[in-house]
Short mmCIF file of C-alpha atoms in Angstrom, two decimals:
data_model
loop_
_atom_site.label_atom_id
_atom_site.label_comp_id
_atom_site.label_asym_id
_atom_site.label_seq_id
_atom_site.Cartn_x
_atom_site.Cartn_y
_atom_site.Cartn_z
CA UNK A 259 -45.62 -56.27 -7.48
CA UNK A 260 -47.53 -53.33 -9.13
CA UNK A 261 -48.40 -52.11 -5.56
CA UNK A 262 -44.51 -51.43 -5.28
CA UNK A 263 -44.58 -49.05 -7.77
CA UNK A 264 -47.10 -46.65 -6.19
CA UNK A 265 -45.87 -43.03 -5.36
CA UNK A 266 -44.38 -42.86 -1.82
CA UNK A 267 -46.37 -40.20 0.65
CA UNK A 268 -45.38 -36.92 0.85
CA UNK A 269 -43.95 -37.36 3.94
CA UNK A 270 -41.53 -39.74 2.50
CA UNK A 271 -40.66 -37.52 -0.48
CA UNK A 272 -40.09 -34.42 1.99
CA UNK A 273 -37.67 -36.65 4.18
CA UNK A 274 -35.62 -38.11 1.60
CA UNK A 275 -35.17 -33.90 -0.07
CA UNK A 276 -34.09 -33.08 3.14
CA UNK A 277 -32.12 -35.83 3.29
CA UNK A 278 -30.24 -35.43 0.30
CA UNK A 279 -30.14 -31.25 0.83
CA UNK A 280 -28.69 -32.13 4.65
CA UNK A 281 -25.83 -34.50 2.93
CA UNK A 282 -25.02 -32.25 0.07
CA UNK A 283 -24.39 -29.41 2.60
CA UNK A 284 -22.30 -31.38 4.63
CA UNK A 285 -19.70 -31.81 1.80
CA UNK A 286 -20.77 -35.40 1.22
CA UNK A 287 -19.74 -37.71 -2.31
CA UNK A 288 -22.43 -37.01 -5.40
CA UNK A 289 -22.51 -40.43 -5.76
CA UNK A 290 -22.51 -42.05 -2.10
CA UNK A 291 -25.48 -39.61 -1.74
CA UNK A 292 -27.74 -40.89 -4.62
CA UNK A 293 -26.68 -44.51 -3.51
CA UNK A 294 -28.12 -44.33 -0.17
CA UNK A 295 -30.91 -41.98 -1.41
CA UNK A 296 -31.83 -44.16 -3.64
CA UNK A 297 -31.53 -47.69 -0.92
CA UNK A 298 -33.55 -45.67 1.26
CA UNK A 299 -36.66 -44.64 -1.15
CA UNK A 300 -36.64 -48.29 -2.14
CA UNK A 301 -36.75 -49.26 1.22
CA UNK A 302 -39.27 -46.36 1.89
CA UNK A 303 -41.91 -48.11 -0.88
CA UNK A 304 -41.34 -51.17 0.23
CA UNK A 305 -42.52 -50.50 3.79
CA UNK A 306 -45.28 -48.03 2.83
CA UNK A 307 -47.15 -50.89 0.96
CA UNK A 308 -47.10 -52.87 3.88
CA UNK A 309 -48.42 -49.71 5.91
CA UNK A 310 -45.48 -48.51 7.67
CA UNK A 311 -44.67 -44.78 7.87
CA UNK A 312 -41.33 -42.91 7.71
CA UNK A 313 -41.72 -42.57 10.98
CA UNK A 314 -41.11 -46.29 11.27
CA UNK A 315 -38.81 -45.93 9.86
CA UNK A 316 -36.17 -43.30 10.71
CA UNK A 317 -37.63 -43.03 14.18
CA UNK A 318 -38.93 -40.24 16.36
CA UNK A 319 -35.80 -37.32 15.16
CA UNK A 320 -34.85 -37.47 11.23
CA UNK A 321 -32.53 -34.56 12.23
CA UNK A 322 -31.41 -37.36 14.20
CA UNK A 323 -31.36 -40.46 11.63
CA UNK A 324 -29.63 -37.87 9.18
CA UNK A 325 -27.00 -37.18 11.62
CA UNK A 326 -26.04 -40.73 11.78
CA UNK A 327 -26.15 -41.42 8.55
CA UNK A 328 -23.86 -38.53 7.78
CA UNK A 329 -21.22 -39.21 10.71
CA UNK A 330 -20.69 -42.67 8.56
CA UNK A 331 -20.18 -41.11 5.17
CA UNK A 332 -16.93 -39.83 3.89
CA UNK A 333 -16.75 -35.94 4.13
CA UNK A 334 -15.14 -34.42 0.95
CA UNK A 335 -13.62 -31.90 1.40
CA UNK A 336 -12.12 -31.18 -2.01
CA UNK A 337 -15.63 -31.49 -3.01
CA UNK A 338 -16.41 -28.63 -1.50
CA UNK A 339 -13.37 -26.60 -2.64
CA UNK A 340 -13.88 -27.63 -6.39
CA UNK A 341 -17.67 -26.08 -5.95
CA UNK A 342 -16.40 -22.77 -3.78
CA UNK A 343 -13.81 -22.74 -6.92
CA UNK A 344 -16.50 -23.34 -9.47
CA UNK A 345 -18.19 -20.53 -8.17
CA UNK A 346 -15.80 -18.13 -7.62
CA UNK A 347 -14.52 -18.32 -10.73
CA UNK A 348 -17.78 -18.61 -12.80
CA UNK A 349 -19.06 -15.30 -11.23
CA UNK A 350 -15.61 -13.82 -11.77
CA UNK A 351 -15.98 -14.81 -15.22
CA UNK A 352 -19.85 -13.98 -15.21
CA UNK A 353 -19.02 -10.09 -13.85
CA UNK A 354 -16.18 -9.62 -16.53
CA UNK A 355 -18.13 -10.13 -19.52
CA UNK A 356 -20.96 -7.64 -18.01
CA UNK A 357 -18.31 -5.34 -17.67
CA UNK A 358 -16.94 -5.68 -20.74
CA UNK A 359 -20.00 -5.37 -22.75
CA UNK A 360 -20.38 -2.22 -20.78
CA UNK A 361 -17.27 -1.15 -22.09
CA UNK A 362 -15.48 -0.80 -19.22
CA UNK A 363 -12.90 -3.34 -17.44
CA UNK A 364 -10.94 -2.14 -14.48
CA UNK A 365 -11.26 -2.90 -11.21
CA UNK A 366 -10.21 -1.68 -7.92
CA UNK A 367 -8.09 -4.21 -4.87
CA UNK A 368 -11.30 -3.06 -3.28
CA UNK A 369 -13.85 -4.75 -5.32
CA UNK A 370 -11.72 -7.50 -5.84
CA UNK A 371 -11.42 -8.49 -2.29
CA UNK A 372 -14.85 -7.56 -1.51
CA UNK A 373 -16.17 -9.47 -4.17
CA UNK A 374 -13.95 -12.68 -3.42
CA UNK A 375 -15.61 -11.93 0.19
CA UNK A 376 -19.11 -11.71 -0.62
CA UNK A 377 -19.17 -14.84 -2.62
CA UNK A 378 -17.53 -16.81 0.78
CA UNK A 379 -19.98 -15.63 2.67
CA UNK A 380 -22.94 -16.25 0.21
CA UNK A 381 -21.78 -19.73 -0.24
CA UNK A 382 -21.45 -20.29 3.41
CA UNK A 383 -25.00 -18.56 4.55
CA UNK A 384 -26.66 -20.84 1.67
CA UNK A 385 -24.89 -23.96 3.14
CA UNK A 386 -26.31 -22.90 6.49
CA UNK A 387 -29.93 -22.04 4.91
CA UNK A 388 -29.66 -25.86 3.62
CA UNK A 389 -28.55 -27.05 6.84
CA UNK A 390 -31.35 -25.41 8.93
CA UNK A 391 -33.87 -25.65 6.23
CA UNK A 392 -33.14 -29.86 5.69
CA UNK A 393 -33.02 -30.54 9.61
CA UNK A 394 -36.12 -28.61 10.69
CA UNK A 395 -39.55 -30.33 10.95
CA UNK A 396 -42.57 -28.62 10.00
CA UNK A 397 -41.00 -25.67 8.75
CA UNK A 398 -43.42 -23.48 7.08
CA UNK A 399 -43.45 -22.54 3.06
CA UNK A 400 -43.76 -19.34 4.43
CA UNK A 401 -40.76 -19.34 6.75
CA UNK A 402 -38.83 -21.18 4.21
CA UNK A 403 -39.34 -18.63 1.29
CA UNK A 404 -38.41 -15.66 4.04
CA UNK A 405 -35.10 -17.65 4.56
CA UNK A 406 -34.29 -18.07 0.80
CA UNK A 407 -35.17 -14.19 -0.12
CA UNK A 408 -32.96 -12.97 3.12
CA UNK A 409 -30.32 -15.49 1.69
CA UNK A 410 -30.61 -14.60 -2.07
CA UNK A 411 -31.06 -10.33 -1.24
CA UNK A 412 -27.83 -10.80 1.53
CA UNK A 413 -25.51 -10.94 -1.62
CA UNK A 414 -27.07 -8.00 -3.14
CA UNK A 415 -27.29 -6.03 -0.24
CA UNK A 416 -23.09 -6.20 0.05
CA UNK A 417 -22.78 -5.95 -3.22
CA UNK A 418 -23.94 -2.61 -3.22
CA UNK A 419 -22.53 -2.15 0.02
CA UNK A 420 -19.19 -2.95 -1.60
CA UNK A 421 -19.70 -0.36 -4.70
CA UNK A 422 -20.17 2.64 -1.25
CA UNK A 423 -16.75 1.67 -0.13
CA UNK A 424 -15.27 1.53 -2.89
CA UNK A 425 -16.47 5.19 -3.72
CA UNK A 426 -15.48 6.00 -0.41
CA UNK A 427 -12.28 4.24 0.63
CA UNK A 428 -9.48 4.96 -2.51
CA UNK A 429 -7.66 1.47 -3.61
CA UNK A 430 -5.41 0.54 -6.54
CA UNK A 431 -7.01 0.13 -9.52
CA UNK A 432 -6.21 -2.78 -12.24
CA UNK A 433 -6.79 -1.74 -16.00
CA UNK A 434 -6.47 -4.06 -19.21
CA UNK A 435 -5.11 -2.74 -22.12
CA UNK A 436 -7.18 -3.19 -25.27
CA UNK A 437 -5.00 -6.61 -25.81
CA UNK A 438 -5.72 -7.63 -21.96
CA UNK A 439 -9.25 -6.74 -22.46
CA UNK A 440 -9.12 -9.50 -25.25
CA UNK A 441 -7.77 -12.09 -23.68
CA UNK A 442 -9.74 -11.75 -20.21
CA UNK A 443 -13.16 -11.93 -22.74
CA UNK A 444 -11.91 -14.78 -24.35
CA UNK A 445 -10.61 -16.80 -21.43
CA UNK A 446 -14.00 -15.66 -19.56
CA UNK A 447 -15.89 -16.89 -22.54
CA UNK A 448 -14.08 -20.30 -22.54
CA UNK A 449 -14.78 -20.58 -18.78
CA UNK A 450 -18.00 -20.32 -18.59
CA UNK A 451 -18.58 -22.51 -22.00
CA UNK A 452 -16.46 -25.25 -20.02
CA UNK A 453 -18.12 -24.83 -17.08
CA UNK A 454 -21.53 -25.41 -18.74
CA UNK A 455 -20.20 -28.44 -20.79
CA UNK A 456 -19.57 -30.14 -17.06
CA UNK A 457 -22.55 -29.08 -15.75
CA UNK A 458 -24.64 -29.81 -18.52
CA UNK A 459 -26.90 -26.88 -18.13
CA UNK A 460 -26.59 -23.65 -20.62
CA UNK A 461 -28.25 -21.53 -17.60
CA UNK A 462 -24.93 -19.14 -17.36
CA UNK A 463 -25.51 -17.67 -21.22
CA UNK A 464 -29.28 -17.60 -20.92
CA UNK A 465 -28.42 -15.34 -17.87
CA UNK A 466 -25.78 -13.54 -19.68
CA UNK A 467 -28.42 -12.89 -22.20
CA UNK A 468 -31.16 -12.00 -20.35
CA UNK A 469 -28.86 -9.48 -18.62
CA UNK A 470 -27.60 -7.75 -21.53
CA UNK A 471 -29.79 -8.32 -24.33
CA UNK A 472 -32.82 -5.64 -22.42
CA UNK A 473 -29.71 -3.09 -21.81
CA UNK A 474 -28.66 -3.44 -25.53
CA UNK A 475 -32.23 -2.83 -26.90
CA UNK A 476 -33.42 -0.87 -24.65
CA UNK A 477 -30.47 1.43 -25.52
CA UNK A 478 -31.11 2.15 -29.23
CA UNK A 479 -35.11 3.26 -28.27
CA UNK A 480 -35.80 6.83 -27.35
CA UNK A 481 -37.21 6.92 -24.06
CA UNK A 482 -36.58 8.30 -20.53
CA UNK A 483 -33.90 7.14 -18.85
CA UNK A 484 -35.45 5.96 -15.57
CA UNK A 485 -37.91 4.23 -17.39
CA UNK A 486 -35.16 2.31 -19.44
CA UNK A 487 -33.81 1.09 -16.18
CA UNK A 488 -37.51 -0.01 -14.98
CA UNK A 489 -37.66 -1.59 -18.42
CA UNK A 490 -34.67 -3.20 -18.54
CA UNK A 491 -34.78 -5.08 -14.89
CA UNK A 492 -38.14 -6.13 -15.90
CA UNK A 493 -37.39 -7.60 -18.61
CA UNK A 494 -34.35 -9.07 -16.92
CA UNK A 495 -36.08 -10.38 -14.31
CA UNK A 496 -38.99 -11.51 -16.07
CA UNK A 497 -36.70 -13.50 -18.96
CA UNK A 498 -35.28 -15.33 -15.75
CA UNK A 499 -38.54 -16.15 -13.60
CA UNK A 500 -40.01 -17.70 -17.31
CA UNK A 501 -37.32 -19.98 -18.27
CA UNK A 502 -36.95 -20.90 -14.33
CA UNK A 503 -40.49 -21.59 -15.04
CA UNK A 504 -39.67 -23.63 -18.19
CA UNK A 505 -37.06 -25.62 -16.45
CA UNK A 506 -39.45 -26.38 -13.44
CA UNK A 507 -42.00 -28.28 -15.77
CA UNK A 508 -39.32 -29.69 -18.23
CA UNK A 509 -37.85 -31.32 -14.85
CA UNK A 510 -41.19 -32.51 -13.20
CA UNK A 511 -41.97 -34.27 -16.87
CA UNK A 512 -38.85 -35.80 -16.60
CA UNK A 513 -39.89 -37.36 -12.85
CA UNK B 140 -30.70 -49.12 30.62
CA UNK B 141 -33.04 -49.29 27.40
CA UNK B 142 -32.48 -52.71 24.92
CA UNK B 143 -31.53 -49.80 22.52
CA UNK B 144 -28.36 -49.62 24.19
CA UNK B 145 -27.64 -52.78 25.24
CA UNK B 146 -28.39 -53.51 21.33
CA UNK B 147 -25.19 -51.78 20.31
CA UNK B 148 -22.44 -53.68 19.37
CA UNK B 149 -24.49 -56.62 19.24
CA UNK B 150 -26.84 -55.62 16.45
CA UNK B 151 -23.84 -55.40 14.27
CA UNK B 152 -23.01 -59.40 14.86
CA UNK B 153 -26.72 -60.42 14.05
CA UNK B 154 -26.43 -58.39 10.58
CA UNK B 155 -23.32 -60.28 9.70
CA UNK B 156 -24.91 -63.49 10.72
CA UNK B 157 -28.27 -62.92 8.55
CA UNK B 158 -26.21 -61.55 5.49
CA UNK B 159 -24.13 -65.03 5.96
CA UNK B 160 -27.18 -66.81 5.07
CA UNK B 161 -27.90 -65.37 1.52
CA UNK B 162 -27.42 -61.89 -0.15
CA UNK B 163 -30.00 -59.79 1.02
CA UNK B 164 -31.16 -56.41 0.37
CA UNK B 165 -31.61 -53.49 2.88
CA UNK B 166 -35.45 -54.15 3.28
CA UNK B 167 -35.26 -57.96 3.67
CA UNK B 168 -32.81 -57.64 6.36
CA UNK B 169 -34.86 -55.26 8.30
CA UNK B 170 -37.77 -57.69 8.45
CA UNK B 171 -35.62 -60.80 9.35
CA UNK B 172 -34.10 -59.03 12.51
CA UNK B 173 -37.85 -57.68 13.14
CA UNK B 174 -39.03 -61.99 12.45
CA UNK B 175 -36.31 -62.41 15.06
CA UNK B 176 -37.55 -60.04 17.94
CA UNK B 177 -35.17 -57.44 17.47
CA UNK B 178 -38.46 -54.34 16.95
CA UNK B 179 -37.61 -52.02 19.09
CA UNK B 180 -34.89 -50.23 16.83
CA UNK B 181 -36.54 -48.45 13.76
CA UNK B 182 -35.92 -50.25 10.70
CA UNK B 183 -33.69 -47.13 9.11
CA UNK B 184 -30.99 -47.82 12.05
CA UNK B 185 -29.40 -50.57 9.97
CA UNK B 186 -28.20 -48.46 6.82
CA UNK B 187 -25.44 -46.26 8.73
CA UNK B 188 -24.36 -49.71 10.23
CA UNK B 189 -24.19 -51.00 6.96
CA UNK B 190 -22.22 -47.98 5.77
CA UNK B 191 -19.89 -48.50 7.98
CA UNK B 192 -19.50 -52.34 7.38
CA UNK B 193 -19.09 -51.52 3.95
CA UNK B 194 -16.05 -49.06 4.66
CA UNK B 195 -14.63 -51.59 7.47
CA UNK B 196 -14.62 -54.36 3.93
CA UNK B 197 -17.19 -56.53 6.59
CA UNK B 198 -19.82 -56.60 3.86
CA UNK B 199 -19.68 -55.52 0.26
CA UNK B 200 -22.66 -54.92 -2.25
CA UNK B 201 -24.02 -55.19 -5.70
CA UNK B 202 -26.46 -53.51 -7.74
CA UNK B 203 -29.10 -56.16 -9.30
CA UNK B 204 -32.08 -55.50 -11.16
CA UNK B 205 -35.78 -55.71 -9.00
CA UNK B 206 -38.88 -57.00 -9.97
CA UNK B 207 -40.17 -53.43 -8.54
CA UNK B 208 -38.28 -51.44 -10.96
CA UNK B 209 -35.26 -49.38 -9.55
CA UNK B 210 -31.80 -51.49 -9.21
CA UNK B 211 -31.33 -52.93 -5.42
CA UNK B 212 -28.23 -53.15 -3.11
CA UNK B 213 -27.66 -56.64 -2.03
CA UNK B 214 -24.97 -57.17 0.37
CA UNK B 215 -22.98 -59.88 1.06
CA UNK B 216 -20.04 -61.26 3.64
CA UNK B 217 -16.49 -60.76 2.85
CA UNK B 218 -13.92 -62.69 3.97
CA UNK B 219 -12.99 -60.55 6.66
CA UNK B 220 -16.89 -60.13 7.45
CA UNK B 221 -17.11 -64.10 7.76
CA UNK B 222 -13.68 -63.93 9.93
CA UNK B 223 -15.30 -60.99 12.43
CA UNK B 224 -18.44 -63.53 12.54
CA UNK B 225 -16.56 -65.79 13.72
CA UNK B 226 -14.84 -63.99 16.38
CA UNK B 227 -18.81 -62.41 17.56
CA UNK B 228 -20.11 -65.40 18.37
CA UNK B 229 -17.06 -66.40 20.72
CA UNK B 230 -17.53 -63.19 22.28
CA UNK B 231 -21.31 -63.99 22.22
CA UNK B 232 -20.97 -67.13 23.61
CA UNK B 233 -18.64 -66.29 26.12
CA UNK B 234 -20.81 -63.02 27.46
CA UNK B 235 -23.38 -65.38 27.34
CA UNK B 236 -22.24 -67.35 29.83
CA UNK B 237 -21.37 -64.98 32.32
CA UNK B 238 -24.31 -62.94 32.28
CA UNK B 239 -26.47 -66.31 32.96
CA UNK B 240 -23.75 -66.94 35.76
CA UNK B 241 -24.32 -64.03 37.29
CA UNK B 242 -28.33 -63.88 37.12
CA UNK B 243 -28.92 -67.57 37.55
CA UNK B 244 -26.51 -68.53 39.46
#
């Protein structure tokens, strides 16, 4: 039986990712998804060390095989809205504390509506990206990492799209009194702190530190202003590519 | 027509029939219908089919430990899977029939 245990080929791997990415983006159970994962990696091994391929396997499409595996699970759909929620509200949550440490928390029906926009259409390009990225063969690293920074720079690109209009195009503005401001800090705080209980991961604070930690510093040391801002992203940036880093290895030990 | 085809609907009935004969896991069952004849489907077709007799209550599962390692699905007939047996291999037989009817008349 020790032959059993022997890695399955890359090929393998790469189908059952996609796979799992393909399910996941069609709104499909957490748990119904690692079950059949998990049936079909078994199965997967099994075959291998009697040298079969995945191809064998699945058959000439996986877009295919994945199809009709999904079209038999159960979509959830409230799945889906409790993660659109999660979002929404975490990156509500997420902005306000930015703000607030920035000392100021008011915000027009503008960037409200814009924001609640932008994050719809971030979630739904990503669930696209997945989609496309899960159901095409032979798509290059290359290609993929194009997709992802077009998908992860769309957001940003709105965002300051958004801040434009809002310059431009005069809306009502919401302030907090110094009691509101309160609250909204504390509830945002409790959020997030929630959120990351459920999720197990402390990623939102080590963001929210990386983010204003640099600024706070960087503040109280004489030097030019444009090179604070240099200094300040790159430390932002480079606190966040080092613990994604971190997090990378930690999980591959784990494996 | 390809056997592919003609396969559907009847593949379904030969999974009930080999999961009648002992709980078996996903793997197992793929070789017995390939010891049988039935290789010209890949092996991977039988786990939607399986989903689905799992949400129709035809088959239900359990988790038991390997000797490989990882925990394995084993499936076995429920009473309504045993009762839709039953009612496949009249059809079965009765198809049977005909079709030898008409080509060897």
């Amino acid at each position: 039986m020790e032959t059993m245990k022997r890695a399955l080929s890359k090929e393998s791997q790469s189908f059952l990712e996609n796979l799992r990415l393909y399910l996941i983006s069609n709104g499909k159970d957490d748990e119904e998804i690692n079950a059949i994962v998990e049936e079909l990696e078994d199965h997967l091994m099994e075959a291998e060390s009697r040298g079969k391929t995945v191809d064998d396997i699945i058959g000439r499409s996986p877009k295919q095989y994945m199809k009709q595996l999904s079209d038999e699970m159960v979509t959830n759909k409230r799945e889906w809205f409790k993660h659109i929620l999660m979002i929404i509200v975490g990156f509500t949550a997420f902005s306000i504390l930015t703000d607030a440490i920035n000392g100021h928390i008011s915000y027009s029906t503008m960037e409200i509506t814009g924001s609640i926009i932008i994050c719809l259409v971030s979630i739904f390009s990503i669930r696209k990206a997945f989609q496309y990225v899960s159901t095409t063969n032979f798509l290059s690293i290359k290609k993929e990492f194009t997709l992802y920074t077009i998908i992860g720079l769309l957001p940003i690109i709105l965002f300051i799209g958004l801040t434009y209009l809002d310059r431009l195009v005069k809306t009502p503005i919401f302030y907090f009194s110094d009691m509101g401001t309160i609250i909204i800090v504390v509830l945002s705080i409790g959020i997030l702190i929630g959120m990351s209980l459920w999720a197990k991961t402390w990623v939102v604070f080590i963001m929210l530190a990386l983010l204003i930690i640099p600024d706070f510093i960087i503040d109280h040391i004489d030097v030019q202003p444009g090179i604070k801002l240099v200094l300040s992203t790159l430390i932002t940036f480079g606190g966040i590519t080092i613990y994604l880093m971190f997090n990378h290895k930690k999980m591959q030990k784990q494996v | 027509m390809s056997s592919t085809q003609m396969l559907k609907g009847i593949i379904d009935g030969c999974i009930l029939a080999i999961i009648q004969e002992k709980e078996i896991y996903g793997y197992e069952l793929a070789e017995k219908l390939e010891q049988y004849g039935f290789d010209s489907f890949s092996e991977g077709t039988i786990y939607p089919l399986l989903i689905r007799m799992q949400k129709e209550e035809l088959v239900t599962s359990t988790l038991k430990k390997s000797t490989a390692g990882p925990k394995r699905k084993y499936y076995s007939l429920t009473q309504k899977g045993k009762n839709e047996l039953q009612q496949f291999m009249v059809r079965w037989d009765k198809l049977q029939n005909s079709v030898n009817h008409v080509l060897y008349k």
